[in-house]
PDB file of C-alpha atoms in Angstrom:
ATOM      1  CA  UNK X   1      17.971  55.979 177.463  1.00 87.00           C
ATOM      2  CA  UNK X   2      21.278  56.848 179.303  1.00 90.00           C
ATOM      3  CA  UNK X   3      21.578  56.508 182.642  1.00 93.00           C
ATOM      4  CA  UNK X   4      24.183  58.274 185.424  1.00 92.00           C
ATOM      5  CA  UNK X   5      27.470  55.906 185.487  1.00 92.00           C
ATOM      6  CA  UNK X   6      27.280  52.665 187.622  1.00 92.00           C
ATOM      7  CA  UNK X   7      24.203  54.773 189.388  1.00 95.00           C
ATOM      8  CA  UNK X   8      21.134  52.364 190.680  1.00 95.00           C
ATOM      9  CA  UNK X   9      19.423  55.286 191.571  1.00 96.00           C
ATOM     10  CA  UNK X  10      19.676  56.796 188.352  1.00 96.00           C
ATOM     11  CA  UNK X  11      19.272  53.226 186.664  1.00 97.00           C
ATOM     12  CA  UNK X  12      15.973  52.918 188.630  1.00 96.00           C
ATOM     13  CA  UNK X  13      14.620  56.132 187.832  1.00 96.00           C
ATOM     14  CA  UNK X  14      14.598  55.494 184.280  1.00 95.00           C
ATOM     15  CA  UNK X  15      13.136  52.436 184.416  1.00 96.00           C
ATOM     16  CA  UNK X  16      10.358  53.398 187.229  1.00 95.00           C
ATOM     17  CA  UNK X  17       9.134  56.034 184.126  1.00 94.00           C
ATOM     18  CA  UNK X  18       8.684  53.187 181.055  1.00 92.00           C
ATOM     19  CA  UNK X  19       5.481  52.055 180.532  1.00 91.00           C
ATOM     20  CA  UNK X  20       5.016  48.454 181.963  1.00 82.00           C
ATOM     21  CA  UNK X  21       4.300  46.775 178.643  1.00 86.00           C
ATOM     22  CA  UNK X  22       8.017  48.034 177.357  1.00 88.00           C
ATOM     23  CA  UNK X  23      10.769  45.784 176.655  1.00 90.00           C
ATOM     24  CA  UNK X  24      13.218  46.879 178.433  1.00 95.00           C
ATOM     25  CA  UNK X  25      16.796  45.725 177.845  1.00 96.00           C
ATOM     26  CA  UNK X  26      19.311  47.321 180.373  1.00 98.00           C
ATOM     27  CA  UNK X  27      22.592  46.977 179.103  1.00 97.00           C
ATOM     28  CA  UNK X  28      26.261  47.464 181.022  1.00 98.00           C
ATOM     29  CA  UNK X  29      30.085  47.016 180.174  1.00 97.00           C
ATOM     30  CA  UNK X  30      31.114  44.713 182.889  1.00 98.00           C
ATOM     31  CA  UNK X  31      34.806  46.259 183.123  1.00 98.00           C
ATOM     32  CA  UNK X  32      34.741  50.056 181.871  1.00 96.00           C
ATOM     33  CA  UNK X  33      37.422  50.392 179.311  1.00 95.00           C
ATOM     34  CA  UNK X  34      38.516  53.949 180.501  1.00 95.00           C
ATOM     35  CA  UNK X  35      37.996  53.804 184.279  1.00 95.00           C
ATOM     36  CA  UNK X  36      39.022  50.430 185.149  1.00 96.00           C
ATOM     37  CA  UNK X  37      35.786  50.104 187.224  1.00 96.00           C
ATOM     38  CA  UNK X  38      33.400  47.037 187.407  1.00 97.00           C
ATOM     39  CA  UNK X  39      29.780  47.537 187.277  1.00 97.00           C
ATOM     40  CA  UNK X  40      28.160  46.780 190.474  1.00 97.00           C
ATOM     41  CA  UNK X  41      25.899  44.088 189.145  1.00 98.00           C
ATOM     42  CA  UNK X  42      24.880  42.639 192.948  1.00 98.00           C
ATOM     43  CA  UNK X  43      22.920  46.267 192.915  1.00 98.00           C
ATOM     44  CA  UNK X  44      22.136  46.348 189.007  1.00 98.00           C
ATOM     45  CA  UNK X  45      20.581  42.750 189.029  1.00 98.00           C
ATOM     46  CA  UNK X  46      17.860  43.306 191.671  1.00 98.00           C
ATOM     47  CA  UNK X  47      16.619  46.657 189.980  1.00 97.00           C
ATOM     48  CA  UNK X  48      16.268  45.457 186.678  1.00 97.00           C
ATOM     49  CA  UNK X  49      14.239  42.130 188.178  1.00 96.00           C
ATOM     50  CA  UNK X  50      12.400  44.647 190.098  1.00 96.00           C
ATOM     51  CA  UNK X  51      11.055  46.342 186.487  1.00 95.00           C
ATOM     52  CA  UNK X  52      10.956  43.351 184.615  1.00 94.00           C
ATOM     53  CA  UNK X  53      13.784  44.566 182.477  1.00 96.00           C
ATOM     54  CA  UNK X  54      16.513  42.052 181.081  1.00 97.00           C
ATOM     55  CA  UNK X  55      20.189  42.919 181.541  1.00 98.00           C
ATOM     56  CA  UNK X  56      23.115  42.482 179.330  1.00 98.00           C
ATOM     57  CA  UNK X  57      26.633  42.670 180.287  1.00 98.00           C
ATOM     58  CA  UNK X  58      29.368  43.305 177.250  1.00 98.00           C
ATOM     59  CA  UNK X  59      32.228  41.710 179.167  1.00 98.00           C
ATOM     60  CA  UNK X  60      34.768  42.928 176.634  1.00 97.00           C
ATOM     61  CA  UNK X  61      36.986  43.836 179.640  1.00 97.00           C
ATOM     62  CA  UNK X  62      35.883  41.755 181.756  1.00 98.00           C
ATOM     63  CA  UNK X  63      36.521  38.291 179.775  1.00 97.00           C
ATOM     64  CA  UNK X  64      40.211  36.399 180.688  1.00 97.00           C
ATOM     65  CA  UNK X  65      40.379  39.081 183.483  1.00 97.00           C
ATOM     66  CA  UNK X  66      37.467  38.976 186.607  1.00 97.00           C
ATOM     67  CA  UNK X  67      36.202  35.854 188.087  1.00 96.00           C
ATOM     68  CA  UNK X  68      37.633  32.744 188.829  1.00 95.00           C
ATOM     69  CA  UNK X  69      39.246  31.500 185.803  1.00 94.00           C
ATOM     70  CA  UNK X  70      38.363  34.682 183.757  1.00 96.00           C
ATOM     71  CA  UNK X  71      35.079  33.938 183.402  1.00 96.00           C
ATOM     72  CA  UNK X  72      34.298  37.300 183.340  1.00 98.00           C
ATOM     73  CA  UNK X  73      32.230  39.977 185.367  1.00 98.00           C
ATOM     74  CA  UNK X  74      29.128  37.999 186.067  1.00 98.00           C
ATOM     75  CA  UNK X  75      31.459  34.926 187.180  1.00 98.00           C
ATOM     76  CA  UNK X  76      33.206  37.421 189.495  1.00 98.00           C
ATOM     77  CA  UNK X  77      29.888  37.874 191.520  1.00 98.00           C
ATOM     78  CA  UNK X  78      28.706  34.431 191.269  1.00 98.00           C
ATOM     79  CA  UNK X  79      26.119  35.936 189.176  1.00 98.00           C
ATOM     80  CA  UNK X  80      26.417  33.860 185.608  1.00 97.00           C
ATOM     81  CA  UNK X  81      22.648  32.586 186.301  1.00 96.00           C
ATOM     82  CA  UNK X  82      21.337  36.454 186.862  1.00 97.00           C
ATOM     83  CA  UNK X  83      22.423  37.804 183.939  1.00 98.00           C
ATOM     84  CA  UNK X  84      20.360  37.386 180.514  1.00 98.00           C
ATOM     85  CA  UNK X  85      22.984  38.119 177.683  1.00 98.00           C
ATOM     86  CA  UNK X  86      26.718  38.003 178.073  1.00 98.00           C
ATOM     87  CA  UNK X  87      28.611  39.727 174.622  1.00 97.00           C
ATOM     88  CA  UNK X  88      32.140  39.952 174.612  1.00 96.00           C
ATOM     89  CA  UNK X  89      35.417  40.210 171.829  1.00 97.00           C
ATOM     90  CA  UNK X  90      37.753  38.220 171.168  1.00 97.00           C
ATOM     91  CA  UNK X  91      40.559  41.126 170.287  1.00 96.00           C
ATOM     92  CA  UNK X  92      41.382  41.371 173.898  1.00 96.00           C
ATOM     93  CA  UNK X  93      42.359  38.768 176.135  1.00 95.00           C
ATOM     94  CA  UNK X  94      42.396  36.175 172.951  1.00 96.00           C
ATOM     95  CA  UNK X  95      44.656  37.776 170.826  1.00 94.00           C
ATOM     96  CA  UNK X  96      42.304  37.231 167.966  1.00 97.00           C
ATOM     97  CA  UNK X  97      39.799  39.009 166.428  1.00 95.00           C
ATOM     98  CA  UNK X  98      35.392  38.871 166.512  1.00 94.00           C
ATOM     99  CA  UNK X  99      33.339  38.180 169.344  1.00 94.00           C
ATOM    100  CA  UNK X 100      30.781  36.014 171.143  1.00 95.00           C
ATOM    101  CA  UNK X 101      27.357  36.240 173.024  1.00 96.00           C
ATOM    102  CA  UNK X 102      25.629  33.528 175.257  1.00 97.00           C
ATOM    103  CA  UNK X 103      22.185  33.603 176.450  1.00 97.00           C
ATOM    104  CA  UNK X 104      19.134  31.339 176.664  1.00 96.00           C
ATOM    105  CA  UNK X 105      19.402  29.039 172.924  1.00 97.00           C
ATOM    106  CA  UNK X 106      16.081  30.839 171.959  1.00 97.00           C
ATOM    107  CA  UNK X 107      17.141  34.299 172.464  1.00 96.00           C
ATOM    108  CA  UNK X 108      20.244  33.270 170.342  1.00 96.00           C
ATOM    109  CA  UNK X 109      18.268  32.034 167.801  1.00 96.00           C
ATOM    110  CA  UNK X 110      16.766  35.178 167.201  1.00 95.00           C
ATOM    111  CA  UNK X 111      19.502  37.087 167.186  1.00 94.00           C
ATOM    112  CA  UNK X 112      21.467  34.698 164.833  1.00 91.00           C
ATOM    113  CA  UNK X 113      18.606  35.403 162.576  1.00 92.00           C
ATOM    114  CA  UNK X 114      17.639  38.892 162.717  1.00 93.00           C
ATOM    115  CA  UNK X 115      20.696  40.936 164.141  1.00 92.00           C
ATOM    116  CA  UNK X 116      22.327  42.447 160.887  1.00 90.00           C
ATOM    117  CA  UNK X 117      25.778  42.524 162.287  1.00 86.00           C
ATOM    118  CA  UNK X 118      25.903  39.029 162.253  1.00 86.00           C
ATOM    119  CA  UNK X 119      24.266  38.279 158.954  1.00 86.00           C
ATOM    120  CA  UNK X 120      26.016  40.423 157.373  1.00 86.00           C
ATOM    121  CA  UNK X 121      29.564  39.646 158.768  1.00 87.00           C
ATOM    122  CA  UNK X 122      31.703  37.167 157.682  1.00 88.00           C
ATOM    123  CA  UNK X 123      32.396  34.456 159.212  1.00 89.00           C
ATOM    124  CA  UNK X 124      35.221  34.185 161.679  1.00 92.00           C
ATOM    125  CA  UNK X 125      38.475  32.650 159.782  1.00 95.00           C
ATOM    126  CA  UNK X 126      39.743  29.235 161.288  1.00 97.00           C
ATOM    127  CA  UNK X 127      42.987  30.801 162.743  1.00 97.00           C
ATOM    128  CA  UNK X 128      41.200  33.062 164.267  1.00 97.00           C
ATOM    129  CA  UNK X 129      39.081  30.676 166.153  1.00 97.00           C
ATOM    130  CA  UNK X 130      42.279  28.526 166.658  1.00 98.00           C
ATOM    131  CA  UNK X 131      43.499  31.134 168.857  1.00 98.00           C
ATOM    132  CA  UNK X 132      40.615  31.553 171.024  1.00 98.00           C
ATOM    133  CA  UNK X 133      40.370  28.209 171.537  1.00 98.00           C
ATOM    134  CA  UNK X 134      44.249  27.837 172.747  1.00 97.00           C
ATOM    135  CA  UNK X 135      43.888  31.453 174.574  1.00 96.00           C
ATOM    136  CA  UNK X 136      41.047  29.212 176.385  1.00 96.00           C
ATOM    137  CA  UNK X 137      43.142  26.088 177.240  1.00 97.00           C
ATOM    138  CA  UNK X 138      46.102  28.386 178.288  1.00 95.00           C
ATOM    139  CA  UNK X 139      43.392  30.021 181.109  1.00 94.00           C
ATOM    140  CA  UNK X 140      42.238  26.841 182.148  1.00 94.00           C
ATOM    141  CA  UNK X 141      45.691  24.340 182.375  1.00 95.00           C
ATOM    142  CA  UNK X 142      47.003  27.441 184.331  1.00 95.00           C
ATOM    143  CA  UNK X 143      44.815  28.959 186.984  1.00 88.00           C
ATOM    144  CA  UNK X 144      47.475  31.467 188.157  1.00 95.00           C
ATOM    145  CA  UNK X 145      47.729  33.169 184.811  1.00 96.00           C
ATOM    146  CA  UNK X 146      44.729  35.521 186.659  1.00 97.00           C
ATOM    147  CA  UNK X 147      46.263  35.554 189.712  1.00 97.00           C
ATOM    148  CA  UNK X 148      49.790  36.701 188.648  1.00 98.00           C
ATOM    149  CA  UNK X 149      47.590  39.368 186.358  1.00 98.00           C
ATOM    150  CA  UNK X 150      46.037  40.647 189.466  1.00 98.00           C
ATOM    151  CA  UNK X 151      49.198  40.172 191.466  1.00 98.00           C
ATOM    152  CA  UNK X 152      50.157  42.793 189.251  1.00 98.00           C
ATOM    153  CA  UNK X 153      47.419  45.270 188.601  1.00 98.00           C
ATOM    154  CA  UNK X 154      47.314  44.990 192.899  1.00 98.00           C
ATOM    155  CA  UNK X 155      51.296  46.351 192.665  1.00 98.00           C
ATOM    156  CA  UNK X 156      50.997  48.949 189.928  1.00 98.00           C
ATOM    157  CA  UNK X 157      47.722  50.854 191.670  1.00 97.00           C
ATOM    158  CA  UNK X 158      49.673  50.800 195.108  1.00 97.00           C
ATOM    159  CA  UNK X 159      53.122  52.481 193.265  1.00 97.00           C
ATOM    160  CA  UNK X 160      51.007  55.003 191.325  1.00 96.00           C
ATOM    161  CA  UNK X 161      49.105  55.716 195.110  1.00 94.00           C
ATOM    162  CA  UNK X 162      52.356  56.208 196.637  1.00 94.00           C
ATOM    163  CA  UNK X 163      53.649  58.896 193.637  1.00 94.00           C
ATOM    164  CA  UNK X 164      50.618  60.366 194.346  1.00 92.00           C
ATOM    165  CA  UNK X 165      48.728  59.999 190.877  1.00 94.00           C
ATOM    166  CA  UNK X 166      45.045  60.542 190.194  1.00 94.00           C
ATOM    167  CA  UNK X 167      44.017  56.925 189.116  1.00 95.00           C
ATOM    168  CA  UNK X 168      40.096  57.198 189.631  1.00 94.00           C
ATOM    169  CA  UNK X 169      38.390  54.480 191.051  1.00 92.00           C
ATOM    170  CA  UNK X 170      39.979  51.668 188.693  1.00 95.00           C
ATOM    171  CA  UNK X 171      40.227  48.367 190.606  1.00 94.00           C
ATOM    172  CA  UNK X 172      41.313  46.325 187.764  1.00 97.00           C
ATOM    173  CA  UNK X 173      43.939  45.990 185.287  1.00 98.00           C
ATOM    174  CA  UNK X 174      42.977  48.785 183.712  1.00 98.00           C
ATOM    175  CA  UNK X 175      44.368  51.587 185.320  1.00 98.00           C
ATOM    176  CA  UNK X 176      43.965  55.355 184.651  1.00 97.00           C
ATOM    177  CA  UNK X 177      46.607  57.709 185.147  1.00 97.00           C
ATOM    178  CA  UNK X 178      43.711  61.255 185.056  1.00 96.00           C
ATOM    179  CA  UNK X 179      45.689  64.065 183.977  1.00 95.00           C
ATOM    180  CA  UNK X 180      43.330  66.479 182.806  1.00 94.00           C
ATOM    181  CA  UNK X 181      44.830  69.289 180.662  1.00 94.00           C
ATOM    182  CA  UNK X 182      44.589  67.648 177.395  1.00 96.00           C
ATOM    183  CA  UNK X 183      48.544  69.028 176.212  1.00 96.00           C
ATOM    184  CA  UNK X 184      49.989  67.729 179.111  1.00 95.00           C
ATOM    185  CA  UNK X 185      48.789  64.346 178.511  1.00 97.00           C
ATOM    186  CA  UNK X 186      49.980  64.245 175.318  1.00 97.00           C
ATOM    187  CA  UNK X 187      53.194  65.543 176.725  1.00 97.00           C
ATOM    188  CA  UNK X 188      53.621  62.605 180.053  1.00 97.00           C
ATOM    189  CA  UNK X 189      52.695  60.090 176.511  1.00 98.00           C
ATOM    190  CA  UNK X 190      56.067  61.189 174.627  1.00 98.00           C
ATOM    191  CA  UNK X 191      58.045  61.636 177.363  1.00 98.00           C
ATOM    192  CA  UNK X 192      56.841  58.268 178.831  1.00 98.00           C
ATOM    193  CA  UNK X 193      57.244  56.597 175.555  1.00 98.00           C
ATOM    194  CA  UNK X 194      60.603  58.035 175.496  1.00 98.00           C
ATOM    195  CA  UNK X 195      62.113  56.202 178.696  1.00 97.00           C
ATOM    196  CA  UNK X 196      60.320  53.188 177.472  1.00 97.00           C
ATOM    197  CA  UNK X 197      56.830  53.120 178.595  1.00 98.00           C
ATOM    198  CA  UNK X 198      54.142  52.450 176.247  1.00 98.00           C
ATOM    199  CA  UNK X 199      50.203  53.781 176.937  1.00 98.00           C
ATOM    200  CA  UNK X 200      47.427  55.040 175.591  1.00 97.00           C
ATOM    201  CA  UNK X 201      46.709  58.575 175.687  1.00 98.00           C
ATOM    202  CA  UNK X 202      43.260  59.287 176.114  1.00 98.00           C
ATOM    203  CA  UNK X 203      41.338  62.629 175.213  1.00 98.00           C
ATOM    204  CA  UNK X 204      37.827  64.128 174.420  1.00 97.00           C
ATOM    205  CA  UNK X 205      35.639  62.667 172.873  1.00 95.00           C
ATOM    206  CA  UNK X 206      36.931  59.426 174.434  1.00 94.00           C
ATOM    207  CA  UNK X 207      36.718  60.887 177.530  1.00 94.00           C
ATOM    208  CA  UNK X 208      34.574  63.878 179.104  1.00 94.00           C
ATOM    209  CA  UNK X 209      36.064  67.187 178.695  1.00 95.00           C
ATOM    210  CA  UNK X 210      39.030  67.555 181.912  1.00 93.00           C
ATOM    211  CA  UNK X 211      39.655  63.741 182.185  1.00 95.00           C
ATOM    212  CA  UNK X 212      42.238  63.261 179.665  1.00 96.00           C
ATOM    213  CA  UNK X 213      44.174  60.526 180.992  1.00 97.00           C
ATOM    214  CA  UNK X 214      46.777  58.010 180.274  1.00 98.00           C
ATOM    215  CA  UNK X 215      45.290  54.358 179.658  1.00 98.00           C
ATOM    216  CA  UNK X 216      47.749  51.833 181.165  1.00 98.00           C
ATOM    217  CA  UNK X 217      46.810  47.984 181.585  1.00 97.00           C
ATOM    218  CA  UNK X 218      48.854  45.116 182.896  1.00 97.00           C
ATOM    219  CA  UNK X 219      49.506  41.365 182.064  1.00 96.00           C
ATOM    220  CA  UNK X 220      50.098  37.996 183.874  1.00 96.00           C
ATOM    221  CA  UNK X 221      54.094  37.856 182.284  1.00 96.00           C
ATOM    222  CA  UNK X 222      54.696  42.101 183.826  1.00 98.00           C
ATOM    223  CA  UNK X 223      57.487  40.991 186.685  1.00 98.00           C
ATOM    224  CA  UNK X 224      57.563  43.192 189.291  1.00 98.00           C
ATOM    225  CA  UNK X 225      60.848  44.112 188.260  1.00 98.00           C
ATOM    226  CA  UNK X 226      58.883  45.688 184.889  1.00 98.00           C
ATOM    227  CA  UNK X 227      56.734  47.560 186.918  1.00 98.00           C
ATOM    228  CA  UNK X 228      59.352  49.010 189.704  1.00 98.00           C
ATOM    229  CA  UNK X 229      60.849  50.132 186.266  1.00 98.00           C
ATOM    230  CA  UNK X 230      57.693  51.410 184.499  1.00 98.00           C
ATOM    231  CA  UNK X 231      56.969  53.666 188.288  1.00 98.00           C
ATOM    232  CA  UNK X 232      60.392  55.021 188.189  1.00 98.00           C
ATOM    233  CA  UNK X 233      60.004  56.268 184.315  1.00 98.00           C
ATOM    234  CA  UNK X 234      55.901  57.777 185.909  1.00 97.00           C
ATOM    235  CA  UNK X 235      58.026  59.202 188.808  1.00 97.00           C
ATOM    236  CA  UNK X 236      60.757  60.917 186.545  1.00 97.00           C
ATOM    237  CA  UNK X 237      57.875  61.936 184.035  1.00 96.00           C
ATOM    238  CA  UNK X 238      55.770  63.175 186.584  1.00 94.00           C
ATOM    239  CA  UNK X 239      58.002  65.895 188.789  1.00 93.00           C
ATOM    240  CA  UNK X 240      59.024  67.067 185.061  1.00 93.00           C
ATOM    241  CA  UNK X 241      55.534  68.127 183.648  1.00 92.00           C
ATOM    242  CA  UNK X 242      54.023  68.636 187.745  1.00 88.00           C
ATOM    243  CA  UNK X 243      51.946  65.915 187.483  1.00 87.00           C
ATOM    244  CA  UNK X 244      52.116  65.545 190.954  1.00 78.00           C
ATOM    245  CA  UNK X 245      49.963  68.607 192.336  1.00 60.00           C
ATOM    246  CA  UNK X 246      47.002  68.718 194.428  1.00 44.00           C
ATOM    247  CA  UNK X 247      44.458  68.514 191.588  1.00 49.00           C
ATOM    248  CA  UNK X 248      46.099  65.805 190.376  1.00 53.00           C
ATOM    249  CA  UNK X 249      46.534  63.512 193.358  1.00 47.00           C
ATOM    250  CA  UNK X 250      42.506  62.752 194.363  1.00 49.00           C
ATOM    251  CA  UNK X 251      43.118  58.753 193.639  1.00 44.00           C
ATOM    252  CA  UNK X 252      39.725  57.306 193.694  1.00 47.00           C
ATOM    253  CA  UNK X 253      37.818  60.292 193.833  1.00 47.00           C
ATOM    254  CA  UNK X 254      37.130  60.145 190.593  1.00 56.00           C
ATOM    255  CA  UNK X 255      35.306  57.848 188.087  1.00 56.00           C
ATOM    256  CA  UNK X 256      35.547  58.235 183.914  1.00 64.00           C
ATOM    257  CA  UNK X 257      31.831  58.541 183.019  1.00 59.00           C
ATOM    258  CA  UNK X 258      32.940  56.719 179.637  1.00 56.00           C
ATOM    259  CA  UNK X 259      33.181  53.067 178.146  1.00 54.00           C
TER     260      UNK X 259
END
């Protein structure tokens, strides 16, 4: 069952209504891939413990980028021993490609043996692996590799505040430039690809209808001197196509009900 986004209420609602002998499995993204919001898992946690329900946090986001370290979303809320299953992918912050999930070694077991992605998947080449593993060293032998990331993110959100953009309620790296009209996004894209900006243009279906946006997302080697750049490009873009009006300026008043 679906619940509202990052809504206990909503959460605890649908679990209130399952029958007690259920298994119940309530799963989250720890880092929403659209919105650039974190799950509130200090409120999530006690709910599902409440019902009896395990939770499961698919930190694809998350991983490299929140906690101390990037140890991910639980990590970031001192929550690692709270959380049942933690499922993540490697294509992000590793630079590689597959995925992981930890858990309890007899939940694991199972799911080695009876999930039929894994047995029927291949098994994850050598390279592969080999990156992870030096993505891994690189986070640990330098512990301001997150902090330069967030360093970052922190600047970008405040420039795109002062131009007055509609960024949601993103506070990570993942930031949301909510547009709306679906043409004009695709417009700011080319003209913002143009002048040397690269993003993602979002639309429907990978976003609700009215949110189209433009996915942007940072890194620990941006300099600030990038992203003064990067605003002036948004800026110029911007007064051209009127991204600047009323509608369009709520920052933080909205969140992308999407992964």
């Amino acid at each position: 069952k679906r619940v509202s986004h990052n809504d206990v209420s909503s959460l605890e609602t649908v679990l209130s209504r399952l029958p007690a002998e259920a298994g119940q499995l309530v799963v989250v993204d720890g880092v929403y891939s659209m919105g650039g919001d974190i799950a509130p898992l200090p409120e999530i946690v006690p709910i599902c413990k409440k019902y009896g329900a395990r939770i499961m946090v698919d930190d694809a986001h998350g991983i490299g980028v929140t906690g101390p370290g990037g140890r991910g979303t639980a990590a970031h809320f001192n929550m690692l021993d709270q959380v049942d299953l933690i499922m993540g992918t490697f294509s992000k912050s590793f630079a590689s490609v597959g995925g992981y999930i930890a858990g309890k070694a007899d939940v694991l077991h199972y799911i080695q043996h009876h999930a039929r992605s894994l047995m029927f998947s291949a098994s994850l080449p050598p390279a592969n692996a080999a990156t992870v593993l030096t993505c891994l060293d690189l986070l640990e032998s330098d512990p301001g590799m997150v902090t330069r990331l967030w360093d970052n993110a922190n600047y970008m959100r405040a420039k795109f505040r002062e131009l007055g953009l509609n960024i949601g309620g993103s506070n990570t790296p993942i930031i949301p430039v909510i547009i709306g009209d679906d043409l004009r996004t695709v417009l700011a894209w080319r003209a913002l690809a143009d002048g040397g900006v690269y993003v993602n243009p979002v639309l429907p279906p990978g976003v609700p209808p009215h949110l189209s946006l433009l996915r942007t997302s940072y890194t620990a080697t941006h300099t600030f001197e990038h992203l003064d750049r990067a605003a002036e490009i948004f800026a110029d873009v911007g007064e051209r196509l009127d991204l600047f009006t009323a509608k369009n300026a709520q920052s933080d008043t909205q969140t992308i009900n999407a992964g």
